[in-house]
mmCIF file of C-alpha atoms in Angstrom:
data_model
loop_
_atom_site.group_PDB
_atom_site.id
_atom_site.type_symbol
_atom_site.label_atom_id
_atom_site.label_comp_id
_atom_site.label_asym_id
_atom_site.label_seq_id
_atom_site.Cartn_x
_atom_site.Cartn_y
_atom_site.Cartn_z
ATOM 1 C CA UNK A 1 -0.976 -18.527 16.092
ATOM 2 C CA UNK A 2 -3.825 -21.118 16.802
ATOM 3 C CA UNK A 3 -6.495 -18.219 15.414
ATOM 4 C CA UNK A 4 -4.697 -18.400 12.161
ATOM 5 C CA UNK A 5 -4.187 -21.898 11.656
ATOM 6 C CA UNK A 6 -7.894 -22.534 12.527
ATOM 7 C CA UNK A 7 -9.216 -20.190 9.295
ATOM 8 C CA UNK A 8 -6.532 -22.060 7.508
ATOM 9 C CA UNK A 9 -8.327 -24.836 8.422
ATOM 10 C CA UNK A 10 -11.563 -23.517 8.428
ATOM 11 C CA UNK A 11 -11.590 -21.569 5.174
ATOM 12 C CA UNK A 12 -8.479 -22.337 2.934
ATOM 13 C CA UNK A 13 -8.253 -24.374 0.019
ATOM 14 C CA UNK A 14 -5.507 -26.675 -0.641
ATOM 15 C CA UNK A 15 -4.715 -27.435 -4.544
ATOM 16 C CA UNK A 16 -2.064 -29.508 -6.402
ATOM 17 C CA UNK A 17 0.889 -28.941 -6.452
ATOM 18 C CA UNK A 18 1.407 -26.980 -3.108
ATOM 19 C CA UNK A 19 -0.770 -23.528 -3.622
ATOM 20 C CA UNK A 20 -2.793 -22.777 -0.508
ATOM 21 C CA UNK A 21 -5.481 -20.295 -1.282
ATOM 22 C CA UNK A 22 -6.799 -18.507 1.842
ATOM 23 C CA UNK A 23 -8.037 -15.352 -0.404
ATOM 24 C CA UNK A 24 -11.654 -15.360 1.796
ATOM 25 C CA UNK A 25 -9.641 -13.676 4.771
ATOM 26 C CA UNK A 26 -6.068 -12.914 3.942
ATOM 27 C CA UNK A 27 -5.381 -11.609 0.396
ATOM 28 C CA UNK A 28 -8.604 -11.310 -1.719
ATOM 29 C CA UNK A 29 -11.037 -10.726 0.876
ATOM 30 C CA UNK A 30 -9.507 -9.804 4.457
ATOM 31 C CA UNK A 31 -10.858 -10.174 7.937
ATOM 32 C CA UNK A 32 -10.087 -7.260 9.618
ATOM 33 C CA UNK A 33 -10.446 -8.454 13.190
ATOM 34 C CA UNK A 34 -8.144 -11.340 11.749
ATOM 35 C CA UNK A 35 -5.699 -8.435 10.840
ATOM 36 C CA UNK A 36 -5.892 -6.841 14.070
ATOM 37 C CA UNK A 37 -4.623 -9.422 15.710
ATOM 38 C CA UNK A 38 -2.359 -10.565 13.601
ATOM 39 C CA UNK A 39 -0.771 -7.380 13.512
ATOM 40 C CA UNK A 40 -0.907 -8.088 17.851
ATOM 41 C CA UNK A 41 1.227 -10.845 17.566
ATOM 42 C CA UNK A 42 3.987 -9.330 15.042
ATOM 43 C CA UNK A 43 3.804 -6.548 18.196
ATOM 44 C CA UNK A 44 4.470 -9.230 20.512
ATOM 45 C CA UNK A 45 7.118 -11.423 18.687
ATOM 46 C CA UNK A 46 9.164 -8.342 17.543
ATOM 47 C CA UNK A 47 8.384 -5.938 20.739
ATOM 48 C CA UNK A 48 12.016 -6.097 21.829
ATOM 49 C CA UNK A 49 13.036 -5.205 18.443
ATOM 50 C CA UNK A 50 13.328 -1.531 18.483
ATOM 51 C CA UNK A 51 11.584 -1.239 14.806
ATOM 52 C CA UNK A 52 11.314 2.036 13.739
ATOM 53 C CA UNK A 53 9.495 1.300 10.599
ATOM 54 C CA UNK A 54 7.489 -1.705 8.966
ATOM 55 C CA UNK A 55 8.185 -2.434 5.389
ATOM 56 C CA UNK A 56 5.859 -4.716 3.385
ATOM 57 C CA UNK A 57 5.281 -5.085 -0.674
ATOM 58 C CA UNK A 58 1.858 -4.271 -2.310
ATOM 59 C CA UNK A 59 -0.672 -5.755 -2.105
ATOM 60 C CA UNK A 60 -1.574 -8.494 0.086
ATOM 61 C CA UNK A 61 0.860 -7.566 2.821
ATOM 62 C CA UNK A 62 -0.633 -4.176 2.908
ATOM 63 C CA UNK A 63 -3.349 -4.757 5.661
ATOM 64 C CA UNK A 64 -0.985 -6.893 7.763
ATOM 65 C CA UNK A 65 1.845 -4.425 8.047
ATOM 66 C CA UNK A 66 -0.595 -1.730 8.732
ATOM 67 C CA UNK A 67 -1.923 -3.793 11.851
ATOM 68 C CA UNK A 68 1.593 -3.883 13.030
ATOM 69 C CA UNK A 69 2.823 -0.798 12.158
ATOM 70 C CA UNK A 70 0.265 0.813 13.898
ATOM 71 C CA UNK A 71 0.908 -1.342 17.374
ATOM 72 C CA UNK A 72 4.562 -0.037 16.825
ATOM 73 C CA UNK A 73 2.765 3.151 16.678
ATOM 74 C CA UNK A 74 5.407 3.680 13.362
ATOM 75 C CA UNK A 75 5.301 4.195 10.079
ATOM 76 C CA UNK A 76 4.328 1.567 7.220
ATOM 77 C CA UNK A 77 6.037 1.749 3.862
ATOM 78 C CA UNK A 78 4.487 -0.370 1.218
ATOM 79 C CA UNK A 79 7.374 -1.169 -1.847
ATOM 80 C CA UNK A 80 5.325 -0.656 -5.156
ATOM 81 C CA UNK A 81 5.995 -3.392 -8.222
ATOM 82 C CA UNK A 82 6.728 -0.994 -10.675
ATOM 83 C CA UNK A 83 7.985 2.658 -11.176
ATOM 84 C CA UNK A 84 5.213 4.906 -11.731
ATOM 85 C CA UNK A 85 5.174 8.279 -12.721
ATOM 86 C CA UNK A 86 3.965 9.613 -9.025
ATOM 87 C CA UNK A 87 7.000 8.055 -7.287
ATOM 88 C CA UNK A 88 9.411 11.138 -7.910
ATOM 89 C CA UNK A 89 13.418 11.353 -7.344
ATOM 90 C CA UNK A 90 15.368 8.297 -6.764
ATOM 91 C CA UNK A 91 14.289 5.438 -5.257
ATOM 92 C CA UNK A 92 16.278 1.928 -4.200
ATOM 93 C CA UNK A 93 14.961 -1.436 -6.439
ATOM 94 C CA UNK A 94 15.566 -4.841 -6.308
ATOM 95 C CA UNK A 95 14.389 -7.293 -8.896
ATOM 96 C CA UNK A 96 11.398 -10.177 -7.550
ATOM 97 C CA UNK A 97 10.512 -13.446 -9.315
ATOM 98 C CA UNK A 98 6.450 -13.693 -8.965
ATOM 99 C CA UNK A 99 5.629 -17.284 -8.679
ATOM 100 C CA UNK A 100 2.035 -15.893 -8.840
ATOM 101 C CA UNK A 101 2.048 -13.855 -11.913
ATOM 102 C CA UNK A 102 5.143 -15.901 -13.485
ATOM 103 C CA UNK A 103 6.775 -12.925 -14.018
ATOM 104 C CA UNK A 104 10.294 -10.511 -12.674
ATOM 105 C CA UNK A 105 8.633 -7.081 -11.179
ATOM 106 C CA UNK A 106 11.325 -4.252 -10.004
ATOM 107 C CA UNK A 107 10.308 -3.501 -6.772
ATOM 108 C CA UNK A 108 10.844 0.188 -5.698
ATOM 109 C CA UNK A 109 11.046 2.333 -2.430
ATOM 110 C CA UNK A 110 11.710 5.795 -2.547
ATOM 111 C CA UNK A 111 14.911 6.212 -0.950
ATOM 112 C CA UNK A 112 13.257 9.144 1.481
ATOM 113 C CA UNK A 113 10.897 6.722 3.167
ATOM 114 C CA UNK A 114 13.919 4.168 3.486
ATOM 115 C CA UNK A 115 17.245 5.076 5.876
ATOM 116 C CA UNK A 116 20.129 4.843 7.495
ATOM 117 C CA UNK A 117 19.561 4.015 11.202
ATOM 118 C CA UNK A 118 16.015 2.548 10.425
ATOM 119 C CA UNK A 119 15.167 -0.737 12.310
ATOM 120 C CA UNK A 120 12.837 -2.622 9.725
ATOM 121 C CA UNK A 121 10.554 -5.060 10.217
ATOM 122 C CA UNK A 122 9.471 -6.985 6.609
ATOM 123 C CA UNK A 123 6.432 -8.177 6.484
ATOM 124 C CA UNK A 124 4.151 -9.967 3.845
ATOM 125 C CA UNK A 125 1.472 -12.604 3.499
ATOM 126 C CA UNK A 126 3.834 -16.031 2.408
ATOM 127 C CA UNK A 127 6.953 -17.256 2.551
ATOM 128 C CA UNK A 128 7.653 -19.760 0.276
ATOM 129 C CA UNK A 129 10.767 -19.797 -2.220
ATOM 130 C CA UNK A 130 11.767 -16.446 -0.151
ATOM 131 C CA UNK A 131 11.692 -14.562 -3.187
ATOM 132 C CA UNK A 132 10.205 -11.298 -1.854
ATOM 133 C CA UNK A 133 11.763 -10.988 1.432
ATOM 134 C CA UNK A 134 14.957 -10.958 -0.823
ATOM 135 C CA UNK A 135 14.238 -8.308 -2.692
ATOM 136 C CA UNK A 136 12.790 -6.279 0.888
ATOM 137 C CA UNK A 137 15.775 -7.255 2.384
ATOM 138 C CA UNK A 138 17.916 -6.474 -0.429
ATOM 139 C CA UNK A 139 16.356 -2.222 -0.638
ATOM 140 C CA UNK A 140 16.980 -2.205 2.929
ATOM 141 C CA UNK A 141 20.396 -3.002 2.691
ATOM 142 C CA UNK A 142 21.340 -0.519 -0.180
ATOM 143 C CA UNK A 143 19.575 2.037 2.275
ATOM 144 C CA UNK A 144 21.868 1.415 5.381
ATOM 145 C CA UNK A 145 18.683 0.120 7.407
ATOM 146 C CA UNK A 146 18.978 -2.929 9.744
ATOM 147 C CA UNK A 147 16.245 -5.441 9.026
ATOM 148 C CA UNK A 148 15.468 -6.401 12.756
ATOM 149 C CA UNK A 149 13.457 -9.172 11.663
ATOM 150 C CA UNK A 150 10.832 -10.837 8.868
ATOM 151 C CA UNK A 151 7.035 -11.862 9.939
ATOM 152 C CA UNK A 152 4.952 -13.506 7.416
ATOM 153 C CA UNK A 153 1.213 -14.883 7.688
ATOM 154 C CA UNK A 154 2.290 -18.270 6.560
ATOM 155 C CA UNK A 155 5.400 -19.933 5.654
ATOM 156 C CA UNK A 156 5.417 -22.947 3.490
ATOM 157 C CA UNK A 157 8.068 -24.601 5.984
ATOM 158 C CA UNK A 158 8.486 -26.994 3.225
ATOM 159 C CA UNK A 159 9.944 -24.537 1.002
ATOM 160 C CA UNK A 160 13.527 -23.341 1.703
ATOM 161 C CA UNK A 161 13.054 -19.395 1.271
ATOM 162 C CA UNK A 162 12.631 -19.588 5.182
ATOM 163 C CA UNK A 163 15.604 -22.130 5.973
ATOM 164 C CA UNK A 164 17.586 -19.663 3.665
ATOM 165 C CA UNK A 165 17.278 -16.620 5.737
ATOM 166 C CA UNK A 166 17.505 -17.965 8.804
ATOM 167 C CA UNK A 167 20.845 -19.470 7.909
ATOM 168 C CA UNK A 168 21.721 -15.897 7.122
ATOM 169 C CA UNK A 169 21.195 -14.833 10.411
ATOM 170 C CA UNK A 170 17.928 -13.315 9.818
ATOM 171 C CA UNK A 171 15.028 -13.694 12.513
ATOM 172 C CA UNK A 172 12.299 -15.267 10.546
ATOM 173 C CA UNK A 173 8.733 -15.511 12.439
ATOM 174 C CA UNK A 174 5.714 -17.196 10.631
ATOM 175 C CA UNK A 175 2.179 -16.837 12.450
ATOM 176 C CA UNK A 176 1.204 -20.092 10.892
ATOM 177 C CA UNK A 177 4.050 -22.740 9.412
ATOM 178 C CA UNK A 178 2.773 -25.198 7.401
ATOM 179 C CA UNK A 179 5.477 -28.563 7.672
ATOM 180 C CA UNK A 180 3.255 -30.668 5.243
ATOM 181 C CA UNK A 181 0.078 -30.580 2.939
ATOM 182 C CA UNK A 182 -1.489 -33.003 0.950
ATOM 183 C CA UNK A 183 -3.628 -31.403 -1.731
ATOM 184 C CA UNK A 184 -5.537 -34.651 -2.733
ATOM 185 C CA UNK A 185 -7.014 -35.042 0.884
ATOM 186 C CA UNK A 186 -6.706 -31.804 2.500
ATOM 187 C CA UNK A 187 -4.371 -33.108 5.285
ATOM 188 C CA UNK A 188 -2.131 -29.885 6.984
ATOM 189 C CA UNK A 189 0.630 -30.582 9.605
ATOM 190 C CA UNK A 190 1.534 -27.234 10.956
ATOM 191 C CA UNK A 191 5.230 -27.004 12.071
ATOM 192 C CA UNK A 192 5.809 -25.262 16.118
ATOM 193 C CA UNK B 1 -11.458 16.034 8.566
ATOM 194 C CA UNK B 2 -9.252 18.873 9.997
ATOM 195 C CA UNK B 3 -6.688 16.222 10.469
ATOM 196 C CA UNK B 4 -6.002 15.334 7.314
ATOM 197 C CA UNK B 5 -6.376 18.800 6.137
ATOM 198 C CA UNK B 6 -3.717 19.607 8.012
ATOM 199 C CA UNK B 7 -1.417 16.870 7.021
ATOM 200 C CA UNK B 8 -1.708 17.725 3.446
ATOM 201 C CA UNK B 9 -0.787 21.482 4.149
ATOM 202 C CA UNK B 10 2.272 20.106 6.592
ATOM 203 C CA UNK B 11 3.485 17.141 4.160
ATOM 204 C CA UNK B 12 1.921 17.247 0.747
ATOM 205 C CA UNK B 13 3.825 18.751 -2.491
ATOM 206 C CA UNK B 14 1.905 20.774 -5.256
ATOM 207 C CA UNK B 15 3.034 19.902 -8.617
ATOM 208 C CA UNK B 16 1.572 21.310 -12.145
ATOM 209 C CA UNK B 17 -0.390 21.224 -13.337
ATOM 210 C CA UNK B 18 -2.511 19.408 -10.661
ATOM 211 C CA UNK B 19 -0.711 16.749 -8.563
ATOM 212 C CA UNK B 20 -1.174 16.790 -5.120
ATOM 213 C CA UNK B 21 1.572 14.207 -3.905
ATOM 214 C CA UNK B 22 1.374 12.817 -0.633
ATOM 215 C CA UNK B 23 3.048 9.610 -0.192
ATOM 216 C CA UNK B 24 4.838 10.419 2.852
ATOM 217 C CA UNK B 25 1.817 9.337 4.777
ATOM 218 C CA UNK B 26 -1.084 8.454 2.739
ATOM 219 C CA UNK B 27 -0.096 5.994 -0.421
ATOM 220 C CA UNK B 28 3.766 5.152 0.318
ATOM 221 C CA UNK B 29 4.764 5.869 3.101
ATOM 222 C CA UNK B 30 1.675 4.941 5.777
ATOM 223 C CA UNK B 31 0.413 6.623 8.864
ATOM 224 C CA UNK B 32 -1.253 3.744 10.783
ATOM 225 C CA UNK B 33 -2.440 6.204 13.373
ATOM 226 C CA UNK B 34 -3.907 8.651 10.642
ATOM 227 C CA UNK B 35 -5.353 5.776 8.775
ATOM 228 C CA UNK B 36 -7.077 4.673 11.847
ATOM 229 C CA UNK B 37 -8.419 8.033 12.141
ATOM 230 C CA UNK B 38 -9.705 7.653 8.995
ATOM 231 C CA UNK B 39 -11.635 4.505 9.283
ATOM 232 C CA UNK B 40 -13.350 6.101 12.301
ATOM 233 C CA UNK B 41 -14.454 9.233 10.253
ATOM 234 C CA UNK B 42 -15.597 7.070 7.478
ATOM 235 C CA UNK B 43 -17.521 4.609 9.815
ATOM 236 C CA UNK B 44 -19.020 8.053 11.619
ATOM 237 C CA UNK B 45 -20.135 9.511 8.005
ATOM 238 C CA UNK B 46 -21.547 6.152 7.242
ATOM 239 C CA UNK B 47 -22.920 4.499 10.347
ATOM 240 C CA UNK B 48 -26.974 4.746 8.881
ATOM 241 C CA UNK B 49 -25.828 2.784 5.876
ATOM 242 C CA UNK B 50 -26.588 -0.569 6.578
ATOM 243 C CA UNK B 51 -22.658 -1.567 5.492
ATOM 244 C CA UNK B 52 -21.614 -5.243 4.943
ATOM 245 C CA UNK B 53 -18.956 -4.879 2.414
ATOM 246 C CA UNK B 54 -15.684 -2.320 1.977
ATOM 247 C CA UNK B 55 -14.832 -2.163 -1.223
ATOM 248 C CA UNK B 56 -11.559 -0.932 -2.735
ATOM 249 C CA UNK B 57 -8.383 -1.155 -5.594
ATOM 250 C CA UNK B 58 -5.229 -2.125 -4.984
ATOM 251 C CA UNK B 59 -2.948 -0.857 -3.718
ATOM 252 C CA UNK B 60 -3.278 2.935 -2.013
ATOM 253 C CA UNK B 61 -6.920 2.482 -0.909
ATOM 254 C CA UNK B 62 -6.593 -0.535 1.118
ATOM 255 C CA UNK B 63 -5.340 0.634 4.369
ATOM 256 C CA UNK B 64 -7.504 2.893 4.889
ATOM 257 C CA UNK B 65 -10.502 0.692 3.367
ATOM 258 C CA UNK B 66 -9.695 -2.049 6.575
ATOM 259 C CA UNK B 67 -9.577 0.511 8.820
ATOM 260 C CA UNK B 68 -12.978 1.640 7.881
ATOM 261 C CA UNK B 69 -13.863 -2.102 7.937
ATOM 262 C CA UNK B 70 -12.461 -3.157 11.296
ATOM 263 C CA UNK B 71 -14.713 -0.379 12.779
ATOM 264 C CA UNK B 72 -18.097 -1.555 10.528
ATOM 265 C CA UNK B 73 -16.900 -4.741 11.818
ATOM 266 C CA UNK B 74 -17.526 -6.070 7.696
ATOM 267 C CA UNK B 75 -15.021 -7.710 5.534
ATOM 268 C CA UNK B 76 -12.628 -5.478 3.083
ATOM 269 C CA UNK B 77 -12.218 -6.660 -0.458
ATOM 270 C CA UNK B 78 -9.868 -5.420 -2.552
ATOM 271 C CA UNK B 79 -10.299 -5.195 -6.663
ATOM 272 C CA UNK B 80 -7.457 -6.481 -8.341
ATOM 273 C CA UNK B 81 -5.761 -4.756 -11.314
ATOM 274 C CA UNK B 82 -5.400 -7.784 -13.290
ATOM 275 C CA UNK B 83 -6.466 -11.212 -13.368
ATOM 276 C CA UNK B 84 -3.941 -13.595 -11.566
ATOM 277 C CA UNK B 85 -3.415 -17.143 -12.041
ATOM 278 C CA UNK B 86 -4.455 -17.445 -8.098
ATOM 279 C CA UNK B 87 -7.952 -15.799 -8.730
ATOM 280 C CA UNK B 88 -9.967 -19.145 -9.725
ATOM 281 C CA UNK B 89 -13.057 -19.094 -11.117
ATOM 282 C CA UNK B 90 -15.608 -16.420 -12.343
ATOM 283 C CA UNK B 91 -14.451 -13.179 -11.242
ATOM 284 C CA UNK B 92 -16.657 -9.783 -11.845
ATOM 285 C CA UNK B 93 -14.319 -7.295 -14.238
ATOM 286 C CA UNK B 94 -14.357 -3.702 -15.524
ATOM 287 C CA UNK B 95 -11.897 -1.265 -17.360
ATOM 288 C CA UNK B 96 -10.483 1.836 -15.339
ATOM 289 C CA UNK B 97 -8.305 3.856 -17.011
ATOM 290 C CA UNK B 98 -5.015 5.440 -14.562
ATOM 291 C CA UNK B 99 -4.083 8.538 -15.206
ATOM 292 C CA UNK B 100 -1.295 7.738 -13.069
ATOM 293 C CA UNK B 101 0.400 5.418 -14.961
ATOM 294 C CA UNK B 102 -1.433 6.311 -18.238
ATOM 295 C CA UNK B 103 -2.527 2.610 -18.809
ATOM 296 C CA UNK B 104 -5.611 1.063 -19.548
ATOM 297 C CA UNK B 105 -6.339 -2.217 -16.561
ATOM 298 C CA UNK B 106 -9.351 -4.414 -16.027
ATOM 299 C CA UNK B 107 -9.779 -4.312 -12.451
ATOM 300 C CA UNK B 108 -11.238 -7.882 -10.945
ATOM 301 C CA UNK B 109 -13.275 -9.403 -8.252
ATOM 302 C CA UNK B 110 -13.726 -12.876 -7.569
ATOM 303 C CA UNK B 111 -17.316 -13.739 -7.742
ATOM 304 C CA UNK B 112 -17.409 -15.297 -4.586
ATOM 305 C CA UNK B 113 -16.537 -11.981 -2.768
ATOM 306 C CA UNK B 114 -19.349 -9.624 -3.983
ATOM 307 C CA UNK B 115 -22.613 -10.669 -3.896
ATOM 308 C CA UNK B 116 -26.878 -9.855 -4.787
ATOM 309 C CA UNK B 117 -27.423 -8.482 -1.092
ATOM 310 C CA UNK B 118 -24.304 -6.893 -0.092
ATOM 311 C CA UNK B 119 -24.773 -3.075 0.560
ATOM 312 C CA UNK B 120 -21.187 -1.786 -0.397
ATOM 313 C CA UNK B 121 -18.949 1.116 0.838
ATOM 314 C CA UNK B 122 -16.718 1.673 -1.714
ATOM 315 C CA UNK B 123 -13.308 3.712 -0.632
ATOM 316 C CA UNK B 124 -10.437 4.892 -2.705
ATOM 317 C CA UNK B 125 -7.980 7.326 -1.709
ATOM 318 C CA UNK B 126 -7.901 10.155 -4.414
ATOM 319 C CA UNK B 127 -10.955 10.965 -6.799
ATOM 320 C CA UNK B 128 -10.863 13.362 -9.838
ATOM 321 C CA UNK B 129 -12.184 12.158 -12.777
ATOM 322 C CA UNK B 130 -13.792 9.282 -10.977
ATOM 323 C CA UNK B 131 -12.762 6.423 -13.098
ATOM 324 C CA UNK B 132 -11.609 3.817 -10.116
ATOM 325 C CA UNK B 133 -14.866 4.730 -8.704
ATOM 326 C CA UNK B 134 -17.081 3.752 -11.168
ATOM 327 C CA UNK B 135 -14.671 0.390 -12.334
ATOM 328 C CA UNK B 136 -15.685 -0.597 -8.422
ATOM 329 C CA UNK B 137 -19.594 0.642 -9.192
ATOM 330 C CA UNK B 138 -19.504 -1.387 -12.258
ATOM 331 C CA UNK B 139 -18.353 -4.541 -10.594
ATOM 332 C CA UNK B 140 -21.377 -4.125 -7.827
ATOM 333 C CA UNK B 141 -23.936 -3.122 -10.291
ATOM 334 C CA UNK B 142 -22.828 -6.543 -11.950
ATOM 335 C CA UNK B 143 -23.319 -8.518 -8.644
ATOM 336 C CA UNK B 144 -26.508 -7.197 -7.870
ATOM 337 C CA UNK B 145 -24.548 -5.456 -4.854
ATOM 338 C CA UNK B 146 -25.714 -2.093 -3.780
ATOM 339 C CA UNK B 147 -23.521 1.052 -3.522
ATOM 340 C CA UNK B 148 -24.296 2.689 -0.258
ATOM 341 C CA UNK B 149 -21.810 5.260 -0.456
ATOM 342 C CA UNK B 150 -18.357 5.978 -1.691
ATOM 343 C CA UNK B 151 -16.161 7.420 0.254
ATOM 344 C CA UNK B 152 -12.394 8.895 -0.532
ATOM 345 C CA UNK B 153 -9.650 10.296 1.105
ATOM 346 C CA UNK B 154 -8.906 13.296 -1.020
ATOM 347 C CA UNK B 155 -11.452 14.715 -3.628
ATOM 348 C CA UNK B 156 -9.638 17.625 -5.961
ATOM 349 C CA UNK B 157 -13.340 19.343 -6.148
ATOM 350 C CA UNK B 158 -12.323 21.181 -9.276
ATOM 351 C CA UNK B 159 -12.342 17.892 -11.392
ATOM 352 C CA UNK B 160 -15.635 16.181 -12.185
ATOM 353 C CA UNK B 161 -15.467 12.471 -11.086
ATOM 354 C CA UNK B 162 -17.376 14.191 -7.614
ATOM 355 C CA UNK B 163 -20.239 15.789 -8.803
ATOM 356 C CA UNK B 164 -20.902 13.364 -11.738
ATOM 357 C CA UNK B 165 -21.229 10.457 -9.166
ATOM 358 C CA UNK B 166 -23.261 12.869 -7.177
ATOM 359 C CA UNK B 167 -25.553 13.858 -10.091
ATOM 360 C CA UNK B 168 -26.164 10.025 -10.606
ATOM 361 C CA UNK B 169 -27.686 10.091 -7.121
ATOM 362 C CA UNK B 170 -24.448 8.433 -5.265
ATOM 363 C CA UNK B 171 -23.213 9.563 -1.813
ATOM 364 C CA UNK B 172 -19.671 10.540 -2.116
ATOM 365 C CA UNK B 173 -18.114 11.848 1.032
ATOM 366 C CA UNK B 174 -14.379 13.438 1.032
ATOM 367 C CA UNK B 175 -12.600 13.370 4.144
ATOM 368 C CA UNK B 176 -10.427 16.411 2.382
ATOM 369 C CA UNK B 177 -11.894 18.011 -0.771
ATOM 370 C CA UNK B 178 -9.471 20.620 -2.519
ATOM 371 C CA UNK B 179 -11.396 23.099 -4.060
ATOM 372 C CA UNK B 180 -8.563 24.712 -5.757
ATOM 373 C CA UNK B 181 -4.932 24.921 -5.671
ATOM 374 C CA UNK B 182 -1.705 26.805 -7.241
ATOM 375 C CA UNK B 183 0.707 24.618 -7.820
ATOM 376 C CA UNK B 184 3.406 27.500 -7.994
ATOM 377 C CA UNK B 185 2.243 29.064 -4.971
ATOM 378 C CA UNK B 186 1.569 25.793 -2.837
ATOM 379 C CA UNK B 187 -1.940 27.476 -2.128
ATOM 380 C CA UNK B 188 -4.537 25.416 -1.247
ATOM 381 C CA UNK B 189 -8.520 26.160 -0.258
ATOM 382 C CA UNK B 190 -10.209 23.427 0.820
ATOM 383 C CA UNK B 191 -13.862 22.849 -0.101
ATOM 384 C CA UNK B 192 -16.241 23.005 3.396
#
């Protein structure tokens, strides 16, 4: 998605050893005309996909899946990183290693918003070691739901969480793939 | 907003002694549709305010906080509930207690994102005793930003976050303020 790759460009900040920090539009501070049609292009990528709901993992895939979920005209369930008191009655969980925060977060859904017969799209900002979409994955499939496909903002295509699932038969789609980045000199190849 | 009045009284659960539970389409589960309804209301409410800034906490506010954004046409920037390794730099920080999960957090704002100038609309989803509120006040009195107006999804009227924030001269519009409720009963009288 040229529009992407051009705030990349424009805006993001490339630091040793391979962190790319676009937190002026995408996770800190969001565009939301950026999200709109972002959210466009899941629409179009996944249209034949019959979702039926749009499952992302708080908090910077939040806006994103709420752009799509609302061209699917379905609903958008955000998994939380922790139990909390107000998530009542059982939920499915699946354990995530936070490359961010260096640390192993439960993620939870509560198993009413998650079900058998639901066609799931995951969504969230990065793919990079794969380590959420696992654990998205992972709740969906202790719930009996079909994960039609995964859509993230941008995939660090030289990372293998992305290889990974697609090997498993999963249909991966990145809106901007990054194939190589230099941090010293800024340099981006994009991967289409 | 007779639409999200309704929603509660269709969907939401009543628990003592006063939980009002609704995250089968407001902070779990998502209704893209409602929460575009939403941003319109909040962008009708607030169109005389001069906005350039949304302002919210992760994670429950922020779909509804870019949908009031994508119709101010502003960026949406969300406070985070601790500092990350991927937040560089200064960042603008103040404690908010949850009563939700009974912790103490710093919320956090990169510097960058919130600045001298910026006339804020601050949006959360609930307020009762106010305390996100004023952690996102704080963090704009610190930048020199000014508070427009705050604006929430669901005020429970009969706590005093509301009319404390009011007192101090804010403008704090409810799109659904519960004057009183019975959590045995499931009744509910909304505040007009």
């Amino acid at each position: 998605m040229k529009l992407l790759e051009d705030r990349i460009m424009a805006e993001g900040r490339f630091l040793p050893p391979e962190i790319i920090k676009v937190d002026s539009f995408l996770n800190h501070q969001i565009d939301p005309i950026l999200m709109e049609e972002m959210g466009k292009e899941f629409y179009r990528l996944f249209a034949d996909a019959g979702v039926t709901k749009v499952l992302t993992i708080e908090a910077s895939g939040i806006a994103m899946a709420l752009e799509a979920a609302r061209c699917f005209r379905v609903p958008m369930v955000f998994a939380k990183k922790s139990k909390t008191r107000n998530i009542s009655g059982d939920v499915w969980t699946a354990p995530v290693f936070s490359f961010t925060h260096q640390t192993m977060n439960n993620i939870t859904i509560s198993k009413q918003y998650l079900n058998r017969g639901d066609k799931v799209l995951v969504i969230d900002d990065f793919l990079a070691n794969g380590e959420a979409l696992r654990g998205l994955i992972s709740v969906c499939e202790q719930a009996g739901a079909e994960v039609v496909g995964c859509g993230v903002a941008i995939e660090k295509y030289f990372q293998p969480g992305g290889h990974e699932l697609r090997e498993k038969g999963y249909r991966v789609e990145a809106l901007a793939s990054i194939e190589s980045m230099n941090a010293e000199t800024g340099e981006v190849v994009f991967h289409h």
